[in-house]
Coordinates of C-alpha atoms in Angstrom, one line a residue:
M179 CA 15.0 6.0 104.9
L180 CA 18.1 4.5 107.3
S181 CA 20.1 7.7 109.2
L182 CA 22.2 7.2 112.1
Q183 CA 20.1 8.8 114.1
M184 CA 17.9 5.2 113.0
V185 CA 20.6 3.1 113.8
A186 CA 21.2 4.8 117.4
D187 CA 17.6 4.5 118.3
W188 CA 17.8 0.7 117.3
I189 CA 21.1 0.3 120.0
A190 CA 19.5 2.0 122.7
R191 CA 15.7 -0.1 121.9
G192 CA 18.0 -2.8 121.2
A193 CA 20.0 -2.4 124.9
D194 CA 16.4 -1.8 126.8
L195 CA 15.5 -5.1 125.7
Y196 CA 17.9 -7.1 126.6
R197 CA 18.0 -5.1 130.2
H198 CA 14.3 -6.2 130.1
F199 CA 13.7 -9.5 129.0
F200 CA 17.4 -10.6 130.0
P201 CA 18.0 -10.2 133.5
D202 CA 21.7 -11.6 134.7
D203 CA 19.7 -14.3 136.9
W204 CA 17.8 -15.7 133.4
I205 CA 20.9 -16.7 132.1
R206 CA 23.3 -18.4 133.9
Y207 CA 26.4 -18.1 131.9
P208 CA 25.7 -15.1 129.6
N209 CA 29.4 -14.5 128.5
L210 CA 29.3 -18.4 127.2
T211 CA 26.1 -17.7 125.4
A212 CA 26.9 -14.5 123.8
I213 CA 30.5 -16.0 122.6
G214 CA 28.2 -19.1 121.1
V215 CA 25.6 -16.6 119.1
G216 CA 28.7 -14.8 117.7
A217 CA 30.1 -18.0 116.8
A218 CA 27.0 -19.0 115.0
G219 CA 26.6 -15.7 113.5
I220 CA 30.2 -16.0 112.0
L221 CA 29.8 -19.8 110.9
L222 CA 26.6 -18.9 108.9
A223 CA 27.8 -15.3 107.6
F224 CA 30.6 -17.2 105.9
W225 CA 29.6 -20.9 105.5
G226 CA 25.8 -20.0 105.8
A227 CA 25.0 -21.6 101.8
R228 CA 26.3 -24.4 102.2
L229 CA 25.3 -25.6 106.0
L230 CA 21.3 -24.4 105.0
K231 CA 20.2 -27.8 103.5
T232 CA 22.0 -29.3 106.6
I233 CA 20.4 -27.3 109.0
Y234 CA 17.3 -27.4 108.0
I235 CA 17.5 -31.7 107.7
L236 CA 18.7 -31.6 111.2
T237 CA 15.1 -29.3 112.2
F238 CA 13.2 -31.5 110.6
M239 CA 14.6 -34.3 112.0
V240 CA 14.6 -33.2 115.7
V241 CA 10.9 -32.3 115.5
G242 CA 9.6 -35.3 113.6
A243 CA 11.1 -37.2 116.6
V244 CA 9.3 -35.1 118.9
V245 CA 6.4 -35.9 116.5
G246 CA 6.8 -39.5 116.5
F247 CA 7.9 -39.9 120.2
R248 CA 4.6 -38.5 121.4
V249 CA 2.6 -40.7 118.3
G250 CA 4.3 -43.5 119.4
T251 CA 3.3 -43.0 123.3
D252 CA -0.3 -42.2 122.2
L253 CA -0.4 -45.4 120.5
K254 CA 1.2 -47.5 122.7
I255 CA 3.6 -48.5 120.5
D256 CA 7.5 -49.0 121.0
T257 CA 8.5 -45.2 121.4
L258 CA 11.8 -45.7 119.8
V259 CA 9.9 -46.9 117.0
G260 CA 8.3 -43.6 116.7
L261 CA 10.9 -41.6 117.3
T262 CA 13.3 -43.6 114.8
F263 CA 10.2 -43.5 111.8
G264 CA 9.3 -39.9 112.8
A265 CA 12.9 -38.0 112.5
G266 CA 13.7 -40.4 109.1
I267 CA 10.7 -38.9 107.6
A268 CA 10.5 -35.6 108.3
A269 CA 14.7 -35.6 107.5
F270 CA 13.6 -37.1 103.8
I271 CA 10.4 -34.4 103.8
G272 CA 12.9 -31.5 104.8
Y273 CA 15.7 -32.5 101.7
L274 CA 13.2 -33.3 99.5
F275 CA 11.3 -29.8 99.6
F276 CA 14.4 -27.9 100.3
R277 CA 13.9 -25.4 97.8
W278 CA 9.9 -25.2 99.3
W279 CA 11.2 -24.2 102.5
V280 CA 13.9 -21.9 101.5
G281 CA 10.9 -20.4 99.6
V282 CA 8.9 -20.1 102.9
T283 CA 10.9 -18.4 105.3
T284 CA 11.7 -16.3 102.7
G285 CA 8.4 -15.3 102.3
F286 CA 7.8 -15.2 106.0
V287 CA 11.1 -13.2 106.5
A288 CA 9.7 -10.4 103.8
V289 CA 6.3 -10.6 106.1
L290 CA 8.4 -9.8 109.1
L291 CA 10.1 -6.9 107.1
V292 CA 6.7 -5.1 106.4
L293 CA 5.8 -5.2 110.3
A294 CA 9.1 -3.7 111.1
V295 CA 8.1 -1.0 108.3
A296 CA 4.7 -0.7 109.8
W297 CA 6.1 -1.2 113.3
P298 CA 5.3 2.9 114.4
R299 CA 2.3 3.1 113.1
F300 CA 1.5 0.0 115.5
A301 CA 2.9 1.3 118.4
A302 CA 1.0 4.6 118.0
M303 CA -2.1 2.7 117.7
D304 CA -1.1 0.9 120.8
Q305 CA -2.2 4.0 123.2
G306 CA -5.6 4.1 121.5
F307 CA -6.0 0.5 122.0
R308 CA -5.4 0.6 125.5
D309 CA -8.0 3.6 126.3
Y310 CA -10.5 1.9 124.2
R311 CA -9.9 -1.6 126.2
Q312 CA -10.2 0.9 129.3
G313 CA -13.4 2.5 128.5
V314 CA -11.7 6.5 128.6
G315 CA -14.2 8.5 126.9
T316 CA -17.3 6.3 127.9
D317 CA -18.6 5.0 130.9
N318 CA -17.7 1.1 130.1
Y319 CA -14.6 0.6 132.9
A320 CA -15.0 -3.3 133.0
S321 CA -11.7 -4.2 130.8
A322 CA -9.6 -1.8 132.8
L323 CA -9.1 -4.7 135.6
Q324 CA -9.0 -7.7 132.5
D325 CA -6.2 -6.3 131.1
M326 CA -3.9 -7.0 133.8
D327 CA -4.5 -10.6 133.6
L328 CA -3.9 -11.2 129.4
T329 CA -1.1 -13.1 128.6
P330 CA 1.0 -12.0 125.8
S331 CA -0.4 -14.0 122.8
Q332 CA -4.4 -12.9 124.2
Y333 CA -3.0 -9.5 123.8
V334 CA -1.9 -9.7 120.4
G335 CA -4.8 -11.4 119.9
A336 CA -7.0 -8.6 121.3
F337 CA -5.1 -5.9 119.5
S338 CA -5.2 -7.3 116.0
A339 CA -8.9 -7.6 116.9
Y340 CA -9.2 -3.5 118.1
V341 CA -7.0 -3.0 114.9
W342 CA -9.3 -5.0 112.5
T343 CA -12.4 -3.4 113.3
Q344 CA -11.5 0.1 115.0
Q345 CA -9.0 0.6 111.9
R346 CA -10.0 -1.4 109.0
E347 CA -8.8 0.8 106.3
Y348 CA -5.0 0.4 107.3
A349 CA -5.5 -3.5 108.6
H350 CA -6.9 -4.1 105.0
R351 CA -3.9 -2.2 103.7
F352 CA -1.1 -3.8 105.4
M353 CA -2.9 -7.1 104.8
I354 CA -2.2 -6.7 101.5
A355 CA 0.9 -5.3 101.9
A356 CA 2.1 -8.8 103.7
G357 CA 0.7 -10.7 101.5
L358 CA 2.4 -9.1 98.6
A359 CA 6.0 -9.2 100.7
W360 CA 5.2 -13.0 101.4
L361 CA 4.3 -14.2 97.3
L362 CA 7.7 -12.1 96.5
G363 CA 9.8 -13.7 99.3
V364 CA 7.7 -17.4 98.2
V365 CA 8.9 -16.3 94.3
M366 CA 12.6 -15.5 95.1
G367 CA 13.3 -18.2 96.8
L368 CA 12.1 -20.5 94.4
L369 CA 13.3 -19.0 91.1
M370 CA 16.8 -17.7 93.1
P371 CA 18.0 -20.0 95.8
K372 CA 21.4 -19.8 95.9
F373 CA 21.4 -15.5 95.9
T374 CA 18.6 -15.8 98.9
T375 CA 20.1 -18.3 100.6
V376 CA 23.3 -16.0 100.4
M377 CA 22.1 -13.2 101.1
G378 CA 19.8 -14.2 104.2
T379 CA 22.4 -16.5 105.8
S380 CA 24.8 -13.7 105.3
V381 CA 22.4 -10.8 107.0
L382 CA 21.6 -13.1 109.3
G383 CA 24.9 -14.2 110.6
V384 CA 26.2 -10.2 110.6
L385 CA 22.9 -9.8 112.8
L386 CA 23.9 -12.8 115.1
T387 CA 27.7 -11.8 115.7
S388 CA 26.6 -8.1 116.0
A389 CA 24.2 -9.1 119.1
G390 CA 26.5 -11.3 120.5
V391 CA 29.5 -9.0 120.2
G392 CA 27.6 -6.5 121.8
V393 CA 26.7 -8.0 124.5
L394 CA 29.5 -9.2 125.5
L395 CA 30.9 -5.0 125.2
Y396 CA 27.7 -4.6 127.0
R397 CA 28.5 -6.3 130.4
N398 CA 32.4 -6.5 130.3
W399 CA 33.4 -3.0 128.6
P400 CA 30.7 -0.5 128.6
E401 CA 32.9 2.3 128.2
V402 CA 33.7 0.4 124.7
W403 CA 29.9 0.0 124.7
S404 CA 29.6 4.0 125.7
Q405 CA 31.9 4.3 122.7
F406 CA 29.8 2.1 120.2
A407 CA 26.8 3.7 121.5
A408 CA 27.6 7.3 121.2
H409 CA 29.0 6.7 117.7
P410 CA 26.6 4.4 115.7
D411 CA 28.8 5.2 112.7
W412 CA 31.0 2.3 113.1
C413 CA 28.2 -0.1 114.0
L414 CA 27.0 0.6 110.2
I415 CA 30.3 0.7 108.7
G416 CA 31.9 -2.7 110.5
M417 CA 28.3 -4.5 110.1
A418 CA 28.5 -3.5 106.4
V419 CA 32.3 -4.6 106.0
L420 CA 31.5 -7.9 107.8
L421 CA 28.5 -8.4 105.6
I422 CA 30.8 -7.2 101.9
V423 CA 33.2 -9.9 103.2
A424 CA 30.7 -12.7 103.8
S425 CA 28.8 -11.7 100.5
W426 CA 31.9 -12.3 98.5
R427 CA 33.0 -15.3 100.5
Q428 CA 30.2 -17.7 100.0
V429 CA 29.9 -17.0 95.7
R430 CA 33.5 -17.2 95.7
P431 CA 33.6 -20.4 93.5
V432 CA 35.4 -23.0 95.1
P433 CA 38.7 -23.8 93.5
V434 CA 38.4 -27.7 91.8
K435 CA 41.5 -29.4 92.4
T436 CA 42.7 -31.5 88.8
P437 CA 44.7 -34.5 89.0
A438 CA 47.8 -34.6 88.3
V439 CA 48.8 -36.3 85.2
P440 CA 51.1 -38.8 85.4
V441 CA 54.5 -38.3 83.3
S442 CA 54.9 -41.3 80.8
E443 CA 58.8 -42.4 81.2
P444 CA 60.5 -42.6 78.1
P445 CA 61.0 -46.1 76.5
P446 CA 63.9 -47.5 77.2
A447 CA 67.2 -46.8 74.7
G448 CA 67.6 -49.9 72.5
S449 CA 70.9 -52.1 72.3
P450 CA 73.4 -50.6 70.6
P451 CA 74.1 -52.3 67.4
A452 CA 76.4 -55.2 66.9
K453 CA 79.6 -55.2 65.6
P454 CA 80.3 -56.9 62.4
A455 CA 82.3 -60.0 63.2
K456 CA 86.4 -59.6 61.3

């Protein structure tokens, strides 16, 4: 259940993640980046449903251009030809199967929501995984030094293998829940594309806008940030109001301008009758 304490924990965790993953020297212009993220959030929140097809097509075009460029290089043909054909074919696929891509994206987001709900349980398993790798309770400490060389992808793979072998019952439940969430998300995206795109872009836009504003306050006005962090209800109310306004803006019907009907001029008055001759 959503509570103010949970929102406060999310805000504090977000600040910690920003401090850890985005140091001052990692982004050259952090304020401009935050402004750009906030502007992109506003654009998605208020006009995302209308721009989503264009965003998908452009994304497919960029990916297709990259793939076509590499294929053209490998086949020793003109790279411009490969780039053009790759971008064109990918853009056509993105346009033709737009509703399907909306469903797939919705299913992926649904799986992320299931993962977010299950995250506290996985976080609790992480300590058991570390103990298991370091041989706690056994005489085998060969894996203790190996963990220092694991990349993030290798760590995720090793942790997944640990959960699958040591916590098989919970792993089965999680896989079933994630599969059902993905299926329901795909079905909702296919059957209700308008509702899905409006809600999805509105929520994502509000999150991006909140992140951009939060970074600006955190970096430039720490006293204001402290006030917001101490009162998570302000953040929750502000995000809820922005979400309602953005959703209403996207579902509001666009007024159709009807062309003005030209008013026909009255026919000219007939000439007066001739006077009779005397």
